[in-house]
Coordinates of C-alpha atoms and ligand atoms in Angstrom, one line a residue:
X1 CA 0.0 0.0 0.0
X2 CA 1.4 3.2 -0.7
X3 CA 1.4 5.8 1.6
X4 CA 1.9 9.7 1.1
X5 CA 5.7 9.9 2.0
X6 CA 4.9 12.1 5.3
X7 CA 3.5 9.3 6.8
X8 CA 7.1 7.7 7.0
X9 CA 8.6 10.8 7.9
X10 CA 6.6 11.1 11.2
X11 CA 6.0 8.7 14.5
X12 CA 2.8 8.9 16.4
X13 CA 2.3 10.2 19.5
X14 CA 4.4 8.1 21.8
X15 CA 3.2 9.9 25.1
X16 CA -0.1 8.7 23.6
X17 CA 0.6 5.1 22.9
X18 CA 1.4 4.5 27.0
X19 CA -2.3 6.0 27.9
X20 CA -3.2 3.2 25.2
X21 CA -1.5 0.3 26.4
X22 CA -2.9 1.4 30.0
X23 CA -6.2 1.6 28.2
X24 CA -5.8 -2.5 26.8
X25 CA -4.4 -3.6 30.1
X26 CA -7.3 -2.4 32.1
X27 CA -10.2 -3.8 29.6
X28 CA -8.6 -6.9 30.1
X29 CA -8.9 -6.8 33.7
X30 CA -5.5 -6.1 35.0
X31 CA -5.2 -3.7 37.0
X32 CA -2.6 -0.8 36.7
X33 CA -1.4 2.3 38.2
X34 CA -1.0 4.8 35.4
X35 CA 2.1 7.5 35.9
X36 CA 1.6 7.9 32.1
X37 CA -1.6 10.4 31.8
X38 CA -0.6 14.0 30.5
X39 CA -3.6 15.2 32.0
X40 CA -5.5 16.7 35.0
X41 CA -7.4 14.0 37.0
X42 CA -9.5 16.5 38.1
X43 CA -12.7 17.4 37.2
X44 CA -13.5 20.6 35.4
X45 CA -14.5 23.3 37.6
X46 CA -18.5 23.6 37.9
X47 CA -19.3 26.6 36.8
X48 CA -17.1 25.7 33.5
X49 CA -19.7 23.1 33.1
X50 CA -22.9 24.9 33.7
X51 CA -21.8 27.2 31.0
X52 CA -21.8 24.4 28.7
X53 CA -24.8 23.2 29.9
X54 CA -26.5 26.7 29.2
X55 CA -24.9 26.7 26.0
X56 CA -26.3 23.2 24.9
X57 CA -30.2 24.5 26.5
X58 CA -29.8 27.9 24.8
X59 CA -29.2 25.6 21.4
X60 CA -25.5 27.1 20.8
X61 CA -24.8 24.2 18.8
X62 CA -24.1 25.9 15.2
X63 CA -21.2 26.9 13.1
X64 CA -19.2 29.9 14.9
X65 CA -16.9 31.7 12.8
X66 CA -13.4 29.7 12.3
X67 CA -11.3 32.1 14.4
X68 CA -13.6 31.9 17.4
X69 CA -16.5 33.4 18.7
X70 CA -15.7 37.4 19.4
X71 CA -16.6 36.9 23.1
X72 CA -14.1 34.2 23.3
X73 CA -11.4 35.9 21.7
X74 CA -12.2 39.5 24.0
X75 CA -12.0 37.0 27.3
X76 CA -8.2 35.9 25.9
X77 CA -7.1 39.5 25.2
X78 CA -8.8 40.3 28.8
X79 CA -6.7 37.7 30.6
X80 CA -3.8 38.4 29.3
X81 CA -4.0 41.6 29.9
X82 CA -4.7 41.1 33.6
X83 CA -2.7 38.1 33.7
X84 CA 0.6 39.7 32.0
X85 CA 0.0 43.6 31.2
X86 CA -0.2 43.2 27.4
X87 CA -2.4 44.5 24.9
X88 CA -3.7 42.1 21.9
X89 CA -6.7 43.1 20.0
X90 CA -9.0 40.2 18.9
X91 CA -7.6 39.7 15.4
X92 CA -4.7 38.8 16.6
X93 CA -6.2 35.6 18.4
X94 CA -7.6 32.9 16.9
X95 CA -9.6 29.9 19.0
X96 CA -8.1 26.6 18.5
X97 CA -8.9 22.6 19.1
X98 CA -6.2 22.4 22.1
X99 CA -2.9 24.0 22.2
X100 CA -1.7 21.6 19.6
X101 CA -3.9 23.2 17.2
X102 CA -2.3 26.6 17.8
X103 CA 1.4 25.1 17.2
X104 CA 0.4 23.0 14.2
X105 CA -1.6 26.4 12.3
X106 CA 1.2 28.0 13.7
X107 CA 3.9 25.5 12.1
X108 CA 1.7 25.4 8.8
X109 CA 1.5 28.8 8.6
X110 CA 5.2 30.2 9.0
X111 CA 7.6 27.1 8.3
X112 CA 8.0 25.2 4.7
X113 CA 10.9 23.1 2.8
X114 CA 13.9 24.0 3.7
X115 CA 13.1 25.8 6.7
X116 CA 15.1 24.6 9.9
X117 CA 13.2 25.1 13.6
X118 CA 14.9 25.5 16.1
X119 CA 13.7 23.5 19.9
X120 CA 15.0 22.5 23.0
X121 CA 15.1 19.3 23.8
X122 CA 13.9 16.8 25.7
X123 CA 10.6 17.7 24.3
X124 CA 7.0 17.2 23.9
X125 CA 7.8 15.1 20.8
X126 CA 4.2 17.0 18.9
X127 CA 6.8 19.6 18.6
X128 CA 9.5 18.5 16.0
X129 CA 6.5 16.2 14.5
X130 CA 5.0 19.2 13.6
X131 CA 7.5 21.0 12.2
X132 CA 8.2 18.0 10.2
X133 CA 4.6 18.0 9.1
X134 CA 5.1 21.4 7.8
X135 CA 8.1 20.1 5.4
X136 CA 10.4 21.6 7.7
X137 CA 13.5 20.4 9.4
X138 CA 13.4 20.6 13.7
X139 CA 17.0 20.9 15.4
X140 CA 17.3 20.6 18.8
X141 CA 19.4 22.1 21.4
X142 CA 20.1 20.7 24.4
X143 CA 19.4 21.1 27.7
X144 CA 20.8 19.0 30.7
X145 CA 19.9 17.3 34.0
X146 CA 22.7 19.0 35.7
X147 CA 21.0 22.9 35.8
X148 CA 17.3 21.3 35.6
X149 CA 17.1 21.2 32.1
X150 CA 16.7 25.2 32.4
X151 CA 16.3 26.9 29.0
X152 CA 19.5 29.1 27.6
X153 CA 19.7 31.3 24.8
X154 CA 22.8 30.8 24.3
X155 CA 22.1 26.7 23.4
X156 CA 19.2 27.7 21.0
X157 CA 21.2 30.6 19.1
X158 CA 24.3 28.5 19.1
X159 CA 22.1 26.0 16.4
X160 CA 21.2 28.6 14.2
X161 CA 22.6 28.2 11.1
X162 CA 21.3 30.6 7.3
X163 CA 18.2 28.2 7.1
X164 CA 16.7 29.1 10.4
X165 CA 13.2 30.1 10.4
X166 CA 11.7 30.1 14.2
X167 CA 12.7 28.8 17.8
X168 CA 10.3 27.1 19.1
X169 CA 10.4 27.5 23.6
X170 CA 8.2 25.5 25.7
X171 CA 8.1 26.8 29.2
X172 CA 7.1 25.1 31.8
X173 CA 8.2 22.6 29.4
X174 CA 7.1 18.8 29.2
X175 CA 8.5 16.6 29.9
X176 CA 11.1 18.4 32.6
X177 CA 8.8 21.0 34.2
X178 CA 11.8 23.5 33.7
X179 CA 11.4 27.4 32.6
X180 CA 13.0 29.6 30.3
X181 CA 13.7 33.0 32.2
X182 CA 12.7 36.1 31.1
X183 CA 16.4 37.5 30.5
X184 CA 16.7 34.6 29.1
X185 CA 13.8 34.7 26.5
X186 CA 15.1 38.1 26.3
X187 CA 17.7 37.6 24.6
X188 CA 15.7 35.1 22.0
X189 CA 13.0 38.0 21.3
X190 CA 16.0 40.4 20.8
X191 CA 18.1 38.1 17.9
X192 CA 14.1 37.2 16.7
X193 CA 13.7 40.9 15.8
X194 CA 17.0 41.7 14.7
X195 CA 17.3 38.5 12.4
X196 CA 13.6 38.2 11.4
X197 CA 13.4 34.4 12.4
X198 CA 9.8 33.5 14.7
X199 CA 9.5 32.5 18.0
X200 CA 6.9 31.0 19.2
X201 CA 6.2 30.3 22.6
X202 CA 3.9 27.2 23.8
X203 CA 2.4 28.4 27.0
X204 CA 0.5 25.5 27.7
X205 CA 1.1 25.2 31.3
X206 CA 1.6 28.9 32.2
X207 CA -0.9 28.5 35.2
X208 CA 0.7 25.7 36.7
X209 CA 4.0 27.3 38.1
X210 CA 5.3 26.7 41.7
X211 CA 6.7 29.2 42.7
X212 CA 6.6 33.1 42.7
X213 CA 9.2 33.3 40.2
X214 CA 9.2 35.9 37.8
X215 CA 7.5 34.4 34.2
X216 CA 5.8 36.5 32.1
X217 CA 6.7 35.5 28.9
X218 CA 4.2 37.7 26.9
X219 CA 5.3 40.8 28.1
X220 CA 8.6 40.0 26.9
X221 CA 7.7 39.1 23.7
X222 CA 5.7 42.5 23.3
X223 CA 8.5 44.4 24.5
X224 CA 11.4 42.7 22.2
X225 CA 9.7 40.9 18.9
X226 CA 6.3 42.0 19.0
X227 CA 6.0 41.3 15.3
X228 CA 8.1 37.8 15.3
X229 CA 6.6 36.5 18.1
X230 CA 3.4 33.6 18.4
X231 CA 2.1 32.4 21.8
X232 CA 0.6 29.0 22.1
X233 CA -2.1 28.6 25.2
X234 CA -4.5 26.2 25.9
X235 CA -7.3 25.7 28.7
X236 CA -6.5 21.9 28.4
X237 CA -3.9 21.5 31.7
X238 CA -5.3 25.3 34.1
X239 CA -8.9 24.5 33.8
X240 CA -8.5 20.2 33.6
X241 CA -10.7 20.7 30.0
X242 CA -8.0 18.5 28.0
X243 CA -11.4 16.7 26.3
X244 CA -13.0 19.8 25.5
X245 CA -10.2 21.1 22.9
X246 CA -9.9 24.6 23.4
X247 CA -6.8 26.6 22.9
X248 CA -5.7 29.5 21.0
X249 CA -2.9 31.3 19.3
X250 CA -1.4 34.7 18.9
X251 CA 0.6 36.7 17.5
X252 CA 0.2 39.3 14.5
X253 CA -2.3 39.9 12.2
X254 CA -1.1 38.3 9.4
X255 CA 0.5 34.8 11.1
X256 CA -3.4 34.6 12.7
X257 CA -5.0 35.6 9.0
X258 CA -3.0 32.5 7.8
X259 CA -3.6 30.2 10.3
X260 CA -7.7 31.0 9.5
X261 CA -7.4 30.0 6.4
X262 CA -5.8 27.0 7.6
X263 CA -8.0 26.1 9.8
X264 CA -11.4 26.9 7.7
X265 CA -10.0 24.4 5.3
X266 CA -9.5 21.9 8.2
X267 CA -11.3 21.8 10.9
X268 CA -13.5 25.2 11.4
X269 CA -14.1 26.0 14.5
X270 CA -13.8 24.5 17.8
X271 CA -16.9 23.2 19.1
X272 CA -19.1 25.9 19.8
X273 CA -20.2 24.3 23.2
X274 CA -17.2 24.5 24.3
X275 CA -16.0 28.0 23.2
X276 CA -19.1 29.3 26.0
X277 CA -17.3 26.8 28.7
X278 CA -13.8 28.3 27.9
X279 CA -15.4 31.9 28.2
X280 CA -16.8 31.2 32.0
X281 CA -12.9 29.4 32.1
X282 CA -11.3 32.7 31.1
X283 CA -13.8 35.0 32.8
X284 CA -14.8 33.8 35.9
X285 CA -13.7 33.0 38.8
X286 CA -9.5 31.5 38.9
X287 CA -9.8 29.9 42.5
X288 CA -10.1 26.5 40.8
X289 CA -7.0 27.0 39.4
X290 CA -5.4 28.1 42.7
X291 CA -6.8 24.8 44.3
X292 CA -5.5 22.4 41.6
X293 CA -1.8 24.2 42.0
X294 CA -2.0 23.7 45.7
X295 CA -2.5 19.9 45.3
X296 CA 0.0 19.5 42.4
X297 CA 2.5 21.1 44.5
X298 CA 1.5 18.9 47.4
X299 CA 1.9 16.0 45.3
X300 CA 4.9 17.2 43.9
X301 CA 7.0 17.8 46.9
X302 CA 5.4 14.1 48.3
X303 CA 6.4 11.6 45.5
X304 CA 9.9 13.6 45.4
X305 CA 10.6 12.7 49.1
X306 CA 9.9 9.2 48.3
X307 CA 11.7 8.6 44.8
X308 CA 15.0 10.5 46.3
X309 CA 14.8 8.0 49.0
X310 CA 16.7 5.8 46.4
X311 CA 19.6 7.9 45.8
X312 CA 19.6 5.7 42.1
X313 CA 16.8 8.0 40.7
X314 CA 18.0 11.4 40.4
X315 CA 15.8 14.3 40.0
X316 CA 15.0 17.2 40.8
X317 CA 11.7 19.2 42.1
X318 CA 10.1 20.7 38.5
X319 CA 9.3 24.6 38.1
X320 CA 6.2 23.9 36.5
X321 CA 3.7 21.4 34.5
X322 CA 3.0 18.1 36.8
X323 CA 6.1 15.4 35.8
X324 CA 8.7 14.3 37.4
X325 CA 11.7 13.6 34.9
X326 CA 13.7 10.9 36.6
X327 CA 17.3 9.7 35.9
X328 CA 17.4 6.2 36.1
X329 CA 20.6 6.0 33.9
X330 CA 22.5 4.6 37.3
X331 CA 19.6 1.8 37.2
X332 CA 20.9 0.9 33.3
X333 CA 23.4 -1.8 33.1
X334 CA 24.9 -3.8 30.1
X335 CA 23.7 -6.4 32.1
X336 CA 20.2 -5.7 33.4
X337 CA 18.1 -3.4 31.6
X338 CA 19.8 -1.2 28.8
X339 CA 17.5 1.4 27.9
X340 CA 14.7 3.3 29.6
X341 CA 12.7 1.8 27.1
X342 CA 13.5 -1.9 28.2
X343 CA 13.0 -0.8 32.0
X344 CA 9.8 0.7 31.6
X345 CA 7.9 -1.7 29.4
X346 CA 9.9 -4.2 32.8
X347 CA 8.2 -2.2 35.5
X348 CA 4.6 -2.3 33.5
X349 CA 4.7 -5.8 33.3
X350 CA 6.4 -6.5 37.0
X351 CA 4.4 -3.9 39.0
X352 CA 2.0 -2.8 37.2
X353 CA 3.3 0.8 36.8
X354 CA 3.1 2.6 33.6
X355 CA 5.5 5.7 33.1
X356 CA 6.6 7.2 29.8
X357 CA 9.9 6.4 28.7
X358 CA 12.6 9.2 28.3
X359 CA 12.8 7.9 24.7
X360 CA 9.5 9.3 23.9
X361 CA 11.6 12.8 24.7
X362 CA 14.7 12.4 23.0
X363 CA 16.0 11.5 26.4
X364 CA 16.7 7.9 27.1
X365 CA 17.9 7.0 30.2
X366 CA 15.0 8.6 32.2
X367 CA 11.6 8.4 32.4
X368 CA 8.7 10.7 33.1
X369 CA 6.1 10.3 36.1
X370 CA 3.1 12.6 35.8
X371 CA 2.0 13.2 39.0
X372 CA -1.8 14.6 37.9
X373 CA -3.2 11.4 40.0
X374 CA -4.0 10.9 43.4
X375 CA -2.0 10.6 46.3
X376 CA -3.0 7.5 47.5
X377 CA -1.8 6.3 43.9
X378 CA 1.5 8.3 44.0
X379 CA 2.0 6.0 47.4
X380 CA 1.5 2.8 46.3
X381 CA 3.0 3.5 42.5
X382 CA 6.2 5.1 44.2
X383 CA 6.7 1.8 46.3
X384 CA 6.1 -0.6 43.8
X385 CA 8.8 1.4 42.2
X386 CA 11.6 1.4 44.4
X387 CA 10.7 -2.3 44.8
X388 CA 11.4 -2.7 41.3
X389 CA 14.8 -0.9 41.3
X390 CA 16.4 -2.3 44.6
X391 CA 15.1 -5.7 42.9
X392 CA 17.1 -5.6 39.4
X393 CA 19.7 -3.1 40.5
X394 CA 20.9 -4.0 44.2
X395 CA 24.5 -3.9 43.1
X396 CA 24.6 -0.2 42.7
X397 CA 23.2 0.6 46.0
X398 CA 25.9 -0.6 47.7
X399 CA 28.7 0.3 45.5
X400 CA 28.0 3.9 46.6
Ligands
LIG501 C1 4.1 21.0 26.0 C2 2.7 20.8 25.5 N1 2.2 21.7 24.7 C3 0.9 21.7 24.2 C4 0.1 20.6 24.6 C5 -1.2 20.6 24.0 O1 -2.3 20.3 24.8 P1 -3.8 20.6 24.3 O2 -3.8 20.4 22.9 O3 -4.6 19.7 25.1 O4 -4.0 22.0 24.7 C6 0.6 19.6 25.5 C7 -0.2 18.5 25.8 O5 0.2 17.5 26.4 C8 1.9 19.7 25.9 O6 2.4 18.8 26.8

């Protein structure tokens, strides 16, 4: 059968594929703890929901314009405005099916043959898929366990070559929960403008940061490459509405113009249902969000104490998003198990423990835990864990 060639020049989701082995493994009765889930196990807020349910009872269930309805789009501009002190105006924002949507328009729109795109990596592998999607070639520079994985210029602009078209930043990133800083985006928005080249900015998890530390990202980008620059958002991960598809993109006029043609020719607009739930997301009340922080960062600090108990898997506390990246390269052996692949699909079948392999991230030898699940499960999943190292790699325990 042939194929078009993209097909072969692309790999599906592999963050995905755990959530479906989970999936085959429950429905045949086995029971499993699943560390795999990019998602919020919470529920979406309830007065998110009864603006859907008004929306379905007021018969909102028609066509809306492909960019968004202009209610939506004026409660984006309004957040960010309160949220970061910028002004957008609403055609510069268009309403998209998830946060992935706004990266692919935004890849389809600005990169083509030829093109290199520039990312940090390990990554959320949609990322470089996407760019390859888009006939485009994704470099990556990267980042290391040593400093966090933390984001610098410096390793993004040393990989620029003539053929760079965009850097593409991800902060709080998946998989490593790590920020870029704002001298530090800085100096990307600066060379952006100067050299012409995008940067776009996937802010998928700017409401789940830890800490008070300084991170608004949008107010650099307005203040160094206003016109070069594209922000990604989604109400998937703040507002635990990952099945409702909502996310947008901006940036300016033209990029957003593009990416509606794009999108009338693909998938129109996101469900209109949903646009009236994001508005009530955007517009009302942001305790919910509070709440869910507060228990991530519970959660967070919990499972840490209890993986570092084994001084085997190294990590560190994340900035932002809800994974823990863990090195288990000391856990890797000629011997035993030699790749974070081989050692996951081994701690699956053993204990029952799904995790996402660092492979999925261009980063073998680690593995990501998402910690969006209860704690009760982060217990009893952490345990069967460190069961599972001290079983296959006693040796090293000793020889520290
Ligand atoms: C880094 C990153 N960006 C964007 C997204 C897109 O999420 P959604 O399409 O649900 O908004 C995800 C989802 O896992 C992600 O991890």
């Amino acid at each position: 059968m042939k194929l078009a060639d993209r097909t072969s020049r692309i790999a599906s989701s592999p963050t995905m594929k755990v959530g479906a082995t989970v999936d085959r493994l429950r429905r045949s009765g086995i029971d499993v703890i699943d560390f795999g889930a990019g998602e919020p196990d919470f529920s979406t807020p309830d007065a998110i929901k009864v603006a859907a349910h008004q929306a379905l009872d007021q018969n909102f269930t028609r066509y809306t314009p492909v960019a968004g309805i202009g209610e939506l789009k004026k409660a984006i501009c309004e957040r960010y405005k309160t949220d970061y002190g910028v002004d957008y105006t609403e055609n510069q924002v268009i309403v998209t099916a998830g946060g992935k949507q706004a990266l692919y328009n935004t890849a389809l729109s600005l990169f083509g043959p030829g093109d290199e795109v520039i990312t940090h990596t390990p990554c959320w592998p949609t990322i470089p898929e996407q760019v390859k999607l888009a006939d485009a070639t994704p470099v990556f520079a990267h980042t290391h366990v040593e400093d966090g994985f933390a984001v610098h210029a410096q390793a993004l602009l040393d990989a620029v070559t003539p053929r760079t078209r965009g850097i593409i930043v991800n902060s709080p990133g998946n998989p490593t929960g790590a920020l870029i800083s704002e001298g530090e985006l800085r100096v990307l928005g600066e060379f952006a403008a100067k050299q012409h080249i995008w940067l776009v900015v996937d802010l998928c998890y700017e409401k789940l940061i830890y800490d008070p530390v300084p991170h608004n990202l949008p107010k650099v980008l307005a203040e160094t490459c206003p016109e070069q620059a594209v922000i990604c958002g989604s109400a998937s991960k703040a507002y635990a509405m990952t099945g409702w598809r909502c996310g947008w993109q901006i940036g300016p006029q033209a990029v957003i113009a593009a990416s509606n043609a794009i999108q009338s020719h693909s998938t129109s607009n996101v469900t209109s249902i949903t646009q009236k739930a994001a508005v009530e997301a955007l517009r009302g009340s942001q305790a919910p969000v509070t709440v869910m922080l507060d228990e991530y960062r519970k959660r967070r600090d919990q499972l840490h104490a209890w993986l570092t108990v084994d001084p085997r898997l190294r990590c560190r506390k994340p900035a932002g998003a809800f994974y823990m990246f863990v090195d288990i390269s000391d856990t890797l052996s000629p011997d035993g198990f030699r790749t974070s692949l081989d050692w996951s699909d081994a701690l699956l079948d053993e204990q029952r423990v799904a995790v996402t392999p660092g492979e999925a991230f261009d980063a073998p030898g680690t593995i990501r835990i998402s910690y969006a699940t209860s704690m009760e499960l982060l217990r009893e999943g952490s345990t069967r864990l460190l069961a599972f190292v001290e079983k296959h790699a006693p040796q090293a325990a000793t020889a520290r």
